[in-house]
Amino acid sequence: MDDIKKRLEKIAQLKKNISKINQAQKEKSISIVNQEIKIEEVVSGNFISTPFGDSFLRENYFPQDYRCGEVELFQIFQSSAKTISSLARDNRLREIDIHKTVFLDTETTGLAGGAGTYIFLVGVGYFAKDQFCVRQYFMRDFNEERALLSAVNELLSDFNTIVTYNGKAFDIPLIESRFIMSGMKLNIKNPGHFDLLYPARRLWKRRLENCSLSTVERDILGVIRENDVPGYLVPEIYFRYLKTKDARALKPVFEHNLQDILSLVALVSRMCFLIEDPLNYTKYGMDIFSIGRMFDEEKRYEQCTHYYTEALKHNLAEEETSEILKLASFAYKRQGEWEDAEKIWKEIIERNREFIYYPYEELAKYYEHHLKDYQKAKIILEEALNIVENIFIREKLQYRLNRIKGKLLCQAPKLS
DNA sequence: AGGATACGTGCGTCGAGGTA
DNA sequence: TACCTCGACGCACGTATCCT
């Protein structure tokens, strides 16, 4: 019995020891996971003092010949304010001064907007003498938000124009709401705002798979990012940092934000060059067409038809050619270049196997109202009626044809 | 996932010019 | 004089698309 008792005591003792070892190992592994690694150990920067406490700031400087993909940052100074304001569709930007312009991008805790989304990193780029400077303000925890906003606010007060990518819908409303939530006032009042997303769409949506900054950056600027963090992971990385206090995973977020800002600068230059000298800055027919469309919308029809014609010299898909021919014909019509318009409407009819109504209608209008050649109008309408089956279109054609026939009757020499 | 924005489309209105 | 036709413009609405 004693033997059994002794053995049981020994087993209990062994179990206690195993449990102690397990506990020690557990604590050791937790201490490894939760080892605090501060942001200043991972990202070189300093703490700046604000009325609301300290804020972490990283600064980077880029020399005059620094390239972002294929574009030198300082080429932006060759961009004309007129082109920028035209791209932005904002006349206020006719006065843009690049030295008074900030390039801004934020990293946040999500997309949701409203009170629940915080900005934890604000990147701001600007030209300072012969260098381009990027400042990145970082919030180590939610209680540093006012310090971050205060530091950003102080910098922004030196500028009057902001450049962003989708900032009209995302960054700026979020910044404004964070200032309101913090009971603070933004120093920069009613700035000029050049949001590059919209001109990028106008220029490249026909050619690129999408117009996200990363796609435009890769396909237009030739920027290749290594070890980039996809945007959707950014909130998760920040929340993990808050939990573990290990800042290592934040380094790529700083790099991502920095690259976004450099790309904004390069993109402004690239867009301006493209608009000012399209044939030298793109080999793509659809880019040239898009530029033609921009002139079309500005009612600058001479340039518009010039670029439509240039675009048509490229090897394009059938539906792309059709779209360009259609817009070119209407641009000629608005210029009063009727013969060019007529030529295109005829070409469209010849090219398309399926019936398209508008070139027949336009030709009929041209012959009836402009040339007053009712016979020609009659022929084109009858030609259309011979092909088309759609009842609604037939009714419209027939109505027009009846009127023409009436006019022909009036013209006919009266028999006495 | 939430919100802002631009764009395309359809419809109504208006003025100019032409016609019965 | 009344009506028709066209083109330009503005408005409303639905849709697609970016940001993290």
Coordinates of C-alpha atoms in Angstrom, one line a residue, chain A residues 1-415:
Chain A
M1 CA 0.0 0.0 0.0
D2 CA 2.8 2.3 1.0
D3 CA 4.4 1.6 -2.3
I4 CA 1.3 2.6 -4.2
K5 CA 1.0 5.7 -2.1
K6 CA 4.6 6.7 -2.7
R7 CA 4.2 6.1 -6.4
L8 CA 1.0 8.2 -6.6
E9 CA 2.8 11.0 -4.7
K10 CA 5.6 10.8 -7.2
I11 CA 3.2 11.0 -10.1
A12 CA 1.5 14.0 -8.6
Q13 CA 4.9 15.6 -8.2
L14 CA 5.9 14.9 -11.8
K15 CA 2.5 16.3 -13.0
K16 CA 3.2 19.5 -11.0
N17 CA 6.7 19.8 -12.5
I18 CA 5.3 19.3 -16.1
S19 CA 2.7 21.9 -15.4
K20 CA 5.3 24.4 -14.2
I21 CA 7.5 23.8 -17.3
N22 CA 4.5 24.2 -19.5
Q23 CA 3.5 27.5 -17.8
A24 CA 7.1 28.8 -18.0
Q25 CA 7.3 27.9 -21.8
K26 CA 3.9 29.6 -22.3
E27 CA 5.0 32.8 -20.6
K28 CA 8.3 32.7 -22.5
S29 CA 6.5 32.4 -25.9
I30 CA 4.0 35.2 -25.0
S31 CA 6.9 37.5 -24.1
I32 CA 8.4 36.7 -27.5
V33 CA 5.1 37.5 -29.3
N34 CA 4.4 40.6 -27.3
Q35 CA 7.9 42.0 -27.4
E36 CA 7.4 45.7 -27.9
I37 CA 9.2 47.1 -30.9
K38 CA 8.7 50.8 -31.2
I39 CA 8.1 52.6 -34.4
E40 CA 11.3 54.6 -34.1
E41 CA 13.2 51.3 -34.0
V42 CA 11.7 50.4 -37.4
V43 CA 11.2 53.7 -39.2
S44 CA 13.8 56.4 -39.0
G45 CA 12.0 59.6 -37.7
N46 CA 11.6 62.0 -34.8
F47 CA 9.0 63.1 -32.4
I48 CA 7.7 66.6 -32.8
S49 CA 6.1 68.5 -30.1
T50 CA 2.6 69.9 -30.5
P51 CA 0.1 71.5 -28.0
F52 CA -1.5 68.1 -27.8
G53 CA 1.5 66.0 -27.2
D54 CA 4.1 64.4 -29.4
S55 CA 3.6 63.1 -32.9
F56 CA 6.0 60.8 -34.8
L57 CA 7.3 62.3 -38.0
R58 CA 9.4 60.6 -40.7
E59 CA 10.9 62.9 -43.4
N60 CA 12.4 61.9 -46.7
Y61 CA 14.1 64.2 -49.3
F62 CA 14.4 63.5 -53.0
P63 CA 16.9 65.3 -55.3
Q64 CA 16.0 67.1 -58.5
D65 CA 16.8 64.2 -60.8
Y66 CA 14.9 61.6 -58.7
R67 CA 12.7 59.4 -61.0
C68 CA 9.4 57.8 -60.2
G69 CA 9.2 55.1 -62.9
E70 CA 9.9 56.9 -66.2
V71 CA 9.2 60.4 -64.8
E72 CA 11.5 62.8 -63.0
L73 CA 9.7 64.5 -60.1
F74 CA 10.9 67.9 -61.1
Q75 CA 9.5 67.7 -64.6
I76 CA 6.3 68.8 -63.0
F77 CA 7.6 72.4 -63.3
Q78 CA 7.2 72.1 -67.0
S79 CA 3.5 71.5 -66.7
S80 CA 1.4 74.6 -67.5
A81 CA -1.3 75.8 -65.0
K82 CA -3.7 76.0 -68.0
T83 CA -3.3 72.3 -68.7
I84 CA -3.7 71.4 -65.0
S85 CA -6.9 73.4 -64.6
S86 CA -8.2 71.9 -67.8
L87 CA -7.5 68.4 -66.5
A88 CA -9.0 69.2 -63.2
R89 CA -11.9 71.0 -64.8
D90 CA -11.4 73.7 -62.2
N91 CA -10.6 77.3 -63.3
R92 CA -9.2 78.1 -59.9
L93 CA -6.2 75.9 -60.7
R94 CA -5.2 78.3 -63.5
E95 CA -3.5 80.1 -60.6
I96 CA -1.8 76.9 -59.3
D97 CA 1.7 77.4 -57.9
I98 CA 3.5 74.1 -57.5
H99 CA 5.5 75.5 -54.6
K100 CA 2.2 76.1 -52.8
T101 CA 0.9 72.6 -53.6
V102 CA 0.8 69.6 -51.3
F103 CA 0.5 66.0 -52.5
L104 CA -1.5 64.1 -49.9
D105 CA -2.3 60.5 -49.1
T106 CA -3.7 58.9 -45.9
E107 CA -3.6 55.4 -44.4
T108 CA -6.7 54.6 -42.3
T109 CA -8.3 52.0 -40.1
G110 CA -10.8 51.2 -42.8
L111 CA -13.0 52.5 -45.6
A112 CA -16.2 52.9 -43.7
G113 CA -15.9 56.6 -43.1
G114 CA -17.8 58.5 -40.4
A115 CA -16.8 58.5 -36.8
G116 CA -15.5 54.9 -36.7
T117 CA -12.6 55.3 -39.1
Y118 CA -9.3 56.9 -37.9
I119 CA -6.4 58.2 -39.9
F120 CA -3.2 56.8 -38.4
L121 CA -0.7 57.9 -41.1
V122 CA -0.8 61.1 -43.1
G123 CA 1.7 61.5 -45.9
V124 CA 2.3 65.0 -47.3
G125 CA 4.7 65.8 -50.1
Y126 CA 5.8 69.3 -51.3
F127 CA 8.6 71.0 -53.2
A128 CA 11.1 72.7 -50.9
K129 CA 13.8 74.7 -52.9
D130 CA 15.7 72.1 -54.9
Q131 CA 14.3 69.0 -53.2
F132 CA 11.0 67.2 -52.9
C133 CA 10.1 66.5 -49.3
V134 CA 7.8 63.9 -48.0
R135 CA 6.6 64.1 -44.4
Q136 CA 4.7 61.2 -42.8
Y137 CA 2.9 61.8 -39.6
F138 CA 2.1 58.7 -37.6
M139 CA -0.2 58.1 -34.6
R140 CA 1.1 55.4 -32.2
D141 CA -2.3 55.1 -30.6
F142 CA -5.8 56.7 -30.7
N143 CA -4.8 59.1 -27.9
E144 CA -2.3 60.7 -30.2
E145 CA -4.8 61.7 -32.8
R146 CA -5.0 65.4 -31.8
A147 CA -1.2 65.7 -31.9
L148 CA -1.2 64.2 -35.4
L149 CA -3.9 66.5 -36.6
S150 CA -2.3 69.5 -35.1
A151 CA 1.1 68.7 -36.7
V152 CA -0.6 68.2 -40.1
N153 CA -2.6 71.3 -39.7
E154 CA 0.5 73.4 -39.1
L155 CA 2.1 72.2 -42.3
L156 CA -1.0 72.6 -44.4
S157 CA -1.3 76.2 -43.5
D158 CA 1.6 77.0 -45.8
F159 CA -0.2 75.7 -48.9
N160 CA -3.3 76.5 -51.0
T161 CA -3.7 73.5 -53.3
I162 CA -4.0 69.8 -52.6
V163 CA -3.3 66.9 -55.0
T164 CA -4.8 63.5 -54.2
Y165 CA -6.1 60.3 -55.8
N166 CA -9.8 59.9 -55.0
G167 CA -9.3 62.4 -52.2
K168 CA -12.5 64.2 -53.0
A169 CA -14.4 61.1 -52.0
F170 CA -12.1 59.6 -49.4
D171 CA -9.1 61.5 -47.8
I172 CA -10.5 65.0 -47.6
P173 CA -13.9 64.2 -46.2
L174 CA -12.2 61.9 -43.7
I175 CA -9.7 64.5 -42.6
E176 CA -12.5 67.0 -42.2
S177 CA -14.6 64.6 -40.1
R178 CA -11.5 63.8 -37.9
F179 CA -11.0 67.5 -37.2
I180 CA -14.6 67.9 -36.3
M181 CA -14.6 64.8 -34.0
S182 CA -11.5 66.2 -32.3
G183 CA -13.0 69.7 -31.9
M184 CA -10.3 71.3 -34.1
K185 CA -10.3 73.6 -37.0
L186 CA -8.5 73.0 -40.3
N187 CA -6.1 75.8 -41.2
I188 CA -6.3 75.3 -44.9
K189 CA -9.5 76.9 -46.0
N190 CA -11.2 76.2 -49.3
P191 CA -8.0 75.0 -51.0
G192 CA -7.8 74.3 -54.8
H193 CA -8.1 70.5 -55.1
F194 CA -6.7 68.5 -58.0
D195 CA -8.1 64.9 -57.7
L196 CA -6.2 62.8 -60.2
L197 CA -8.7 60.0 -60.3
Y198 CA -11.1 61.7 -62.6
P199 CA -8.7 62.8 -65.3
A200 CA -7.0 59.4 -65.1
R201 CA -10.4 57.8 -65.9
R202 CA -11.0 60.2 -68.8
L203 CA -7.6 59.4 -70.2
W204 CA -7.1 55.7 -69.6
K205 CA -10.4 53.9 -68.7
R206 CA -10.7 52.7 -72.3
R207 CA -7.3 51.0 -72.3
L208 CA -6.4 49.9 -68.7
E209 CA -8.1 47.1 -66.8
N210 CA -9.1 49.6 -64.2
C211 CA -8.0 53.1 -63.0
S212 CA -6.8 52.3 -59.5
L213 CA -3.6 54.2 -58.6
S214 CA -1.6 51.0 -58.6
T215 CA -2.6 50.1 -62.1
V216 CA -2.1 53.6 -63.5
E217 CA 1.3 53.7 -61.7
R218 CA 2.4 50.4 -63.2
D219 CA 1.0 50.8 -66.7
I220 CA 1.5 54.5 -67.2
L221 CA 4.4 55.5 -65.0
G222 CA 6.3 52.2 -65.2
V223 CA 6.6 51.9 -61.4
I224 CA 7.4 48.5 -60.1
R225 CA 6.7 48.1 -56.4
E226 CA 8.5 45.4 -54.5
N227 CA 7.0 43.8 -51.4
D228 CA 4.1 46.2 -51.5
V229 CA 1.2 46.0 -49.0
P230 CA -2.2 45.8 -50.6
G231 CA -4.4 48.5 -49.3
Y232 CA -7.0 46.2 -47.9
L233 CA -4.4 44.8 -45.4
V234 CA -3.5 48.1 -44.0
P235 CA -6.2 48.4 -41.3
E236 CA -5.4 44.8 -40.1
I237 CA -1.7 45.6 -39.9
Y238 CA -2.4 48.7 -37.8
F239 CA -4.8 46.9 -35.4
R240 CA -2.3 44.1 -34.9
Y241 CA 0.4 46.7 -34.1
L242 CA -2.0 48.3 -31.5
K243 CA -2.5 44.9 -29.9
T244 CA 1.1 43.6 -30.0
K245 CA 3.0 46.9 -29.9
D246 CA 5.3 45.4 -32.5
A247 CA 5.8 48.0 -35.2
R248 CA 7.8 45.9 -37.7
A249 CA 4.9 45.2 -40.0
L250 CA 4.3 49.0 -40.3
K251 CA 7.5 49.6 -42.2
P252 CA 5.9 48.5 -45.6
V253 CA 2.9 50.7 -44.9
F254 CA 5.1 53.7 -44.6
E255 CA 6.8 52.7 -47.9
H256 CA 3.4 52.2 -49.6
N257 CA 2.3 55.6 -48.5
L258 CA 5.5 57.2 -49.6
Q259 CA 5.3 55.6 -53.0
D260 CA 1.7 56.8 -53.4
I261 CA 2.8 60.4 -52.9
L262 CA 5.7 60.2 -55.3
S263 CA 3.4 58.7 -57.9
L264 CA 0.9 61.6 -57.5
V265 CA 3.7 64.0 -58.5
A266 CA 4.8 61.9 -61.5
L267 CA 1.2 61.4 -62.6
V268 CA 0.6 65.2 -62.8
S269 CA 3.6 65.6 -65.2
R270 CA 2.6 62.6 -67.2
M271 CA -0.9 63.8 -67.7
C272 CA 0.2 67.3 -68.7
F273 CA 2.7 66.0 -71.2
L274 CA 0.2 63.7 -72.7
I275 CA -2.4 66.5 -73.2
E276 CA 0.1 69.0 -74.5
D277 CA 1.8 66.6 -77.0
P278 CA -0.2 63.4 -77.3
L279 CA 1.5 62.0 -80.4
N280 CA 4.9 62.1 -78.7
Y281 CA 3.7 60.7 -75.4
T282 CA 1.6 57.7 -76.3
K283 CA 1.6 55.0 -78.9
Y284 CA -2.0 53.9 -78.1
G285 CA -4.8 54.9 -80.4
M286 CA -7.3 54.8 -77.6
D287 CA -5.3 57.3 -75.5
I288 CA -5.3 59.6 -78.5
F289 CA -9.0 59.1 -78.9
S290 CA -9.5 59.9 -75.2
I291 CA -7.6 63.1 -75.6
G292 CA -9.8 63.9 -78.6
R293 CA -12.8 63.4 -76.4
M294 CA -11.5 65.8 -73.8
F295 CA -11.2 68.5 -76.5
D296 CA -14.7 67.6 -77.7
E297 CA -16.1 68.2 -74.3
E298 CA -14.3 71.5 -74.2
K299 CA -15.9 72.3 -77.6
R300 CA -12.4 72.6 -79.1
Y301 CA -13.6 70.8 -82.2
E302 CA -10.6 71.5 -84.4
Q303 CA -8.2 69.7 -82.1
C304 CA -10.8 67.1 -81.3
T305 CA -11.3 66.0 -84.9
H306 CA -7.5 66.1 -85.5
Y307 CA -7.0 63.6 -82.7
Y308 CA -9.9 61.4 -83.7
T309 CA -8.4 61.2 -87.1
E310 CA -5.0 60.3 -85.6
A311 CA -6.5 57.7 -83.4
L312 CA -8.2 56.0 -86.4
K313 CA -4.7 55.5 -87.9
H314 CA -4.1 52.9 -85.3
N315 CA -5.1 49.3 -85.4
L316 CA -8.3 49.3 -83.3
A317 CA -11.1 46.9 -82.5
E318 CA -14.2 47.3 -84.7
E319 CA -16.4 48.7 -81.9
E320 CA -13.6 51.2 -80.9
T321 CA -13.4 52.4 -84.5
S322 CA -17.2 52.8 -84.7
E323 CA -17.3 54.9 -81.5
I324 CA -14.6 57.2 -82.8
L325 CA -16.3 57.6 -86.2
K326 CA -19.6 58.4 -84.5
L327 CA -18.0 61.1 -82.3
A328 CA -15.9 62.5 -85.2
S329 CA -19.0 62.8 -87.4
F330 CA -20.8 64.9 -84.8
A331 CA -17.8 67.0 -84.1
Y332 CA -17.5 67.8 -87.9
K333 CA -21.2 68.6 -87.9
R334 CA -20.9 71.0 -85.0
Q335 CA -18.0 72.7 -86.9
G336 CA -20.2 73.0 -90.0
E337 CA -17.8 70.7 -91.8
W338 CA -20.8 68.9 -93.5
E339 CA -18.9 67.2 -96.2
D340 CA -16.5 65.5 -93.8
A341 CA -19.5 64.5 -91.6
E342 CA -21.3 63.1 -94.6
K343 CA -18.3 61.1 -95.6
I344 CA -18.1 59.4 -92.2
W345 CA -21.9 58.7 -92.0
K346 CA -21.6 56.9 -95.3
E347 CA -18.5 55.0 -94.1
I348 CA -20.3 53.9 -91.0
I349 CA -23.2 52.5 -93.1
E350 CA -20.8 50.7 -95.3
R351 CA -18.7 49.2 -92.5
N352 CA -21.5 47.9 -90.3
R353 CA -23.2 44.7 -91.3
E354 CA -26.0 45.4 -88.7
F355 CA -28.3 48.3 -89.2
I356 CA -27.4 51.5 -87.3
Y357 CA -30.1 54.2 -87.3
Y358 CA -28.3 57.4 -86.6
P359 CA -26.1 57.7 -89.8
Y360 CA -29.2 57.3 -92.0
E361 CA -31.1 59.9 -89.9
E362 CA -28.2 62.4 -90.0
L363 CA -27.8 62.0 -93.8
A364 CA -31.5 62.5 -94.3
K365 CA -31.4 65.7 -92.1
Y366 CA -28.4 67.0 -94.0
Y367 CA -29.9 66.4 -97.4
E368 CA -33.4 67.8 -96.4
H369 CA -32.5 70.8 -94.3
H370 CA -29.0 71.8 -95.4
L371 CA -28.7 70.8 -99.1
K372 CA -32.5 70.8 -99.7
D373 CA -31.9 67.9 -102.0
Y374 CA -35.2 66.1 -101.3
Q375 CA -34.4 63.4 -103.9
K376 CA -31.2 62.4 -102.1
A377 CA -33.1 62.4 -98.7
K378 CA -35.8 60.2 -100.2
I379 CA -33.2 57.7 -101.5
I380 CA -31.4 57.4 -98.2
L381 CA -34.6 57.0 -96.2
E382 CA -35.9 54.3 -98.6
E383 CA -32.6 52.5 -98.4
A384 CA -32.9 52.4 -94.6
L385 CA -36.6 51.2 -94.8
N386 CA -35.5 48.4 -97.0
I387 CA -33.2 47.0 -94.3
V388 CA -34.6 47.9 -90.9
E389 CA -37.3 45.7 -89.2
N390 CA -37.7 47.5 -85.8
I391 CA -41.3 49.0 -85.9
F392 CA -40.4 52.1 -83.8
I393 CA -37.5 53.0 -86.1
R394 CA -39.6 52.3 -89.3
E395 CA -42.3 54.7 -88.0
K396 CA -39.7 57.5 -87.5
L397 CA -38.2 56.8 -91.0
Q398 CA -41.7 56.7 -92.6
Y399 CA -42.7 59.9 -91.0
R400 CA -39.7 61.6 -92.4
L401 CA -40.1 60.1 -95.8
N402 CA -43.7 61.2 -96.0
R403 CA -42.7 64.8 -95.3
I404 CA -40.0 64.6 -98.0
K405 CA -42.5 63.2 -100.5
G406 CA -44.7 66.1 -99.8
K407 CA -41.9 68.6 -100.4
L408 CA -41.1 66.7 -103.7
L409 CA -44.7 67.1 -104.8
C410 CA -44.6 70.8 -104.2
Q411 CA -41.4 71.1 -106.2
A412 CA -42.8 69.1 -109.1
P413 CA -43.7 71.2 -112.1
K414 CA -47.5 71.8 -112.1
L415 CA -49.4 70.4 -115.0

